[in-house]
Amino acid sequence: MNKEQLISMLRENGHKVTPQRIAICEEVLSSKEHPTAEAIFEKVSKRHPAISFTTVYHTLDLLKKLELIHEIRFDNRVTRYDPNTSVHVNIICQKCGKISDYESDTVKIQWNHIISELKIQPIGQRLDAYVICGDCKE
Ligand SMILES: [Zn+2]
Ligand SMILES: [Zn+2]
């Protein structure tokens, strides 16, 4: 989704489009790191020092409702955001918390087998693999 599409989508849904809000959207939608709201706040406030954490939080909530990002909650109450909303595996390091995406036709095909076997139409899904990453093994 480009900037113009994003702006019109926000407008169509009756939301005010401010430069801060666009910056937050761009930051999370382009991220590969499954960032937390705090991490996004930190990055965006470098360019927009007046931004509030509440604005960040509300904007993330909005993107979630528009189904442009997924919220990934963890037992330790950390919530991270994933702009990759297609079926994929999150490979999560249990030591440093780094998350990388694994996307492949195999995952999609197997997932389609599973849901047809179950005869369900999921409204969302989350596939996690827990590992100790290469950096943490050393
Ligand atoms: Zn690690
Ligand atoms: Zn992911």
Short mmCIF file of C-alpha atoms and ligand atoms in Angstrom, two decimals:
data_model
loop_
_atom_site.label_atom_id
_atom_site.label_comp_id
_atom_site.label_asym_id
_atom_site.label_seq_id
_atom_site.Cartn_x
_atom_site.Cartn_y
_atom_site.Cartn_z
CA MET A 1 0.00 0.00 0.00
CA ASN A 2 1.43 3.39 -0.95
CA LYS A 3 1.04 6.69 0.88
CA GLU A 4 -1.89 7.90 -1.24
CA GLN A 5 -3.82 4.65 -0.74
CA LEU A 6 -3.16 4.83 2.97
CA ILE A 7 -4.35 8.44 3.20
CA SER A 8 -7.55 7.72 1.28
CA MET A 9 -8.22 4.61 3.34
CA LEU A 10 -7.91 6.62 6.58
CA ARG A 11 -10.15 9.38 5.15
CA GLU A 12 -12.77 6.90 3.91
CA ASN A 13 -12.95 5.50 7.41
CA GLY A 14 -13.49 8.96 8.82
CA HIS A 15 -10.09 9.53 10.40
CA LYS A 16 -8.10 12.72 10.51
CA VAL A 17 -4.90 12.45 8.51
CA THR A 18 -2.03 14.24 10.23
CA PRO A 19 1.68 14.11 9.33
CA GLN A 20 2.29 12.35 12.67
CA ARG A 21 -0.29 9.71 11.94
CA ILE A 22 1.16 9.09 8.47
CA ALA A 23 4.66 8.78 9.96
CA ILE A 24 3.44 6.17 12.46
CA CYS A 25 1.67 4.21 9.72
CA GLU A 26 4.71 4.28 7.46
CA GLU A 27 7.00 3.20 10.27
CA VAL A 28 4.99 0.15 11.28
CA LEU A 29 3.93 -0.86 7.76
CA SER A 30 7.52 -0.88 6.50
CA SER A 31 9.00 -2.60 9.56
CA LYS A 32 10.35 -6.15 9.38
CA GLU A 33 11.07 -6.29 13.10
CA HIS A 34 7.60 -6.81 14.59
CA PRO A 35 8.09 -3.66 16.70
CA THR A 36 6.42 -2.76 19.97
CA ALA A 37 4.43 0.49 20.31
CA GLU A 38 7.34 1.87 22.37
CA ALA A 39 9.83 1.15 19.58
CA ILE A 40 7.61 2.90 17.03
CA PHE A 41 7.14 5.85 19.38
CA GLU A 42 10.91 6.15 19.79
CA LYS A 43 11.58 6.11 16.05
CA VAL A 44 8.77 8.46 15.02
CA SER A 45 9.46 10.97 17.80
CA LYS A 46 12.92 11.57 16.31
CA ARG A 47 11.21 13.22 13.34
CA HIS A 48 8.11 14.43 15.18
CA PRO A 49 9.27 15.36 18.71
CA ALA A 50 5.78 16.58 19.75
CA ILE A 51 4.16 13.20 19.18
CA SER A 52 2.48 11.50 22.13
CA PHE A 53 2.51 7.82 22.99
CA THR A 54 -1.31 7.89 23.01
CA THR A 55 -1.32 8.94 19.35
CA VAL A 56 1.00 6.05 18.52
CA TYR A 57 -1.16 3.63 20.42
CA HIS A 58 -4.42 4.84 18.85
CA THR A 59 -2.97 4.77 15.35
CA LEU A 60 -1.76 1.18 15.82
CA ASP A 61 -5.18 0.24 17.09
CA LEU A 62 -6.73 1.82 14.02
CA LEU A 63 -4.42 -0.06 11.64
CA LYS A 64 -5.32 -3.23 13.46
CA LYS A 65 -9.04 -2.57 12.99
CA LEU A 66 -8.46 -1.88 9.29
CA GLU A 67 -6.63 -5.24 9.21
CA LEU A 68 -3.44 -3.71 7.88
CA ILE A 69 -1.38 -5.06 10.78
CA HIS A 70 -1.65 -7.93 13.22
CA GLU A 71 -1.19 -7.63 16.93
CA ILE A 72 1.02 -10.34 18.45
CA ARG A 73 0.62 -10.63 22.19
CA PHE A 74 3.00 -12.54 24.40
CA ASP A 75 2.63 -14.06 27.87
CA ASN A 76 4.99 -11.46 29.35
CA ARG A 77 2.42 -8.81 28.28
CA VAL A 78 4.59 -7.52 25.49
CA THR A 79 2.59 -6.66 22.39
CA ARG A 80 4.24 -6.42 19.02
CA TYR A 81 2.88 -5.46 15.62
CA ASP A 82 3.23 -7.33 12.36
CA PRO A 83 2.49 -5.65 9.03
CA ASN A 84 2.65 -9.03 7.32
CA THR A 85 -0.98 -10.15 7.46
CA SER A 86 -0.63 -13.11 5.11
CA VAL A 87 -0.22 -16.68 6.38
CA HIS A 88 3.37 -17.03 7.57
CA VAL A 89 5.42 -18.44 10.42
CA ASN A 90 6.90 -16.08 13.02
CA ILE A 91 10.24 -17.51 14.10
CA ILE A 92 10.74 -16.13 17.59
CA CYS A 93 13.98 -16.21 19.55
CA GLN A 94 13.23 -17.03 23.17
CA LYS A 95 16.37 -15.26 24.34
CA CYS A 96 16.57 -11.91 22.53
CA GLY A 97 12.99 -11.75 21.31
CA LYS A 98 13.93 -11.22 17.67
CA ILE A 99 11.16 -12.27 15.30
CA SER A 100 11.67 -13.12 11.66
CA ASP A 101 9.02 -14.12 9.16
CA TYR A 102 9.03 -17.29 7.17
CA GLU A 103 6.76 -17.15 4.18
CA SER A 104 6.50 -19.86 1.56
CA ASP A 105 4.07 -21.65 -0.70
CA THR A 106 4.44 -24.74 1.50
CA VAL A 107 3.07 -22.85 4.49
CA LYS A 108 0.16 -21.44 2.46
CA ILE A 109 -0.70 -24.77 0.83
CA GLN A 110 -0.54 -26.70 4.11
CA TRP A 111 -2.57 -24.04 5.86
CA ASN A 112 -5.25 -24.28 3.15
CA HIS A 113 -5.31 -28.07 3.66
CA ILE A 114 -5.80 -27.61 7.38
CA ILE A 115 -8.66 -25.13 7.08
CA SER A 116 -10.42 -27.21 4.44
CA GLU A 117 -10.09 -30.29 6.66
CA LEU A 118 -11.54 -28.31 9.56
CA LYS A 119 -14.19 -26.77 7.28
CA ILE A 120 -13.58 -23.34 8.78
CA GLN A 121 -13.02 -19.86 7.39
CA PRO A 122 -10.57 -18.35 9.89
CA ILE A 123 -10.77 -14.60 10.42
CA GLY A 124 -7.12 -14.64 11.41
CA GLN A 125 -4.28 -16.95 12.31
CA ARG A 126 -0.96 -16.98 14.10
CA LEU A 127 1.78 -19.51 13.50
CA ASP A 128 4.77 -19.25 15.82
CA ALA A 129 7.97 -21.27 16.04
CA TYR A 130 10.13 -20.73 19.14
CA VAL A 131 13.88 -20.99 18.70
CA ILE A 132 17.21 -19.81 20.02
CA CYS A 133 18.55 -17.70 17.16
CA GLY A 134 22.02 -17.93 15.63
CA ASP A 135 23.26 -14.81 17.47
CA CYS A 136 22.11 -16.13 20.86
CA LYS A 137 23.61 -19.60 20.34
CA GLU A 138 27.13 -18.20 20.13
ZN ZN B 1 18.25 -14.39 19.80
ZN ZN B 2 5.44 -11.98 11.25
#
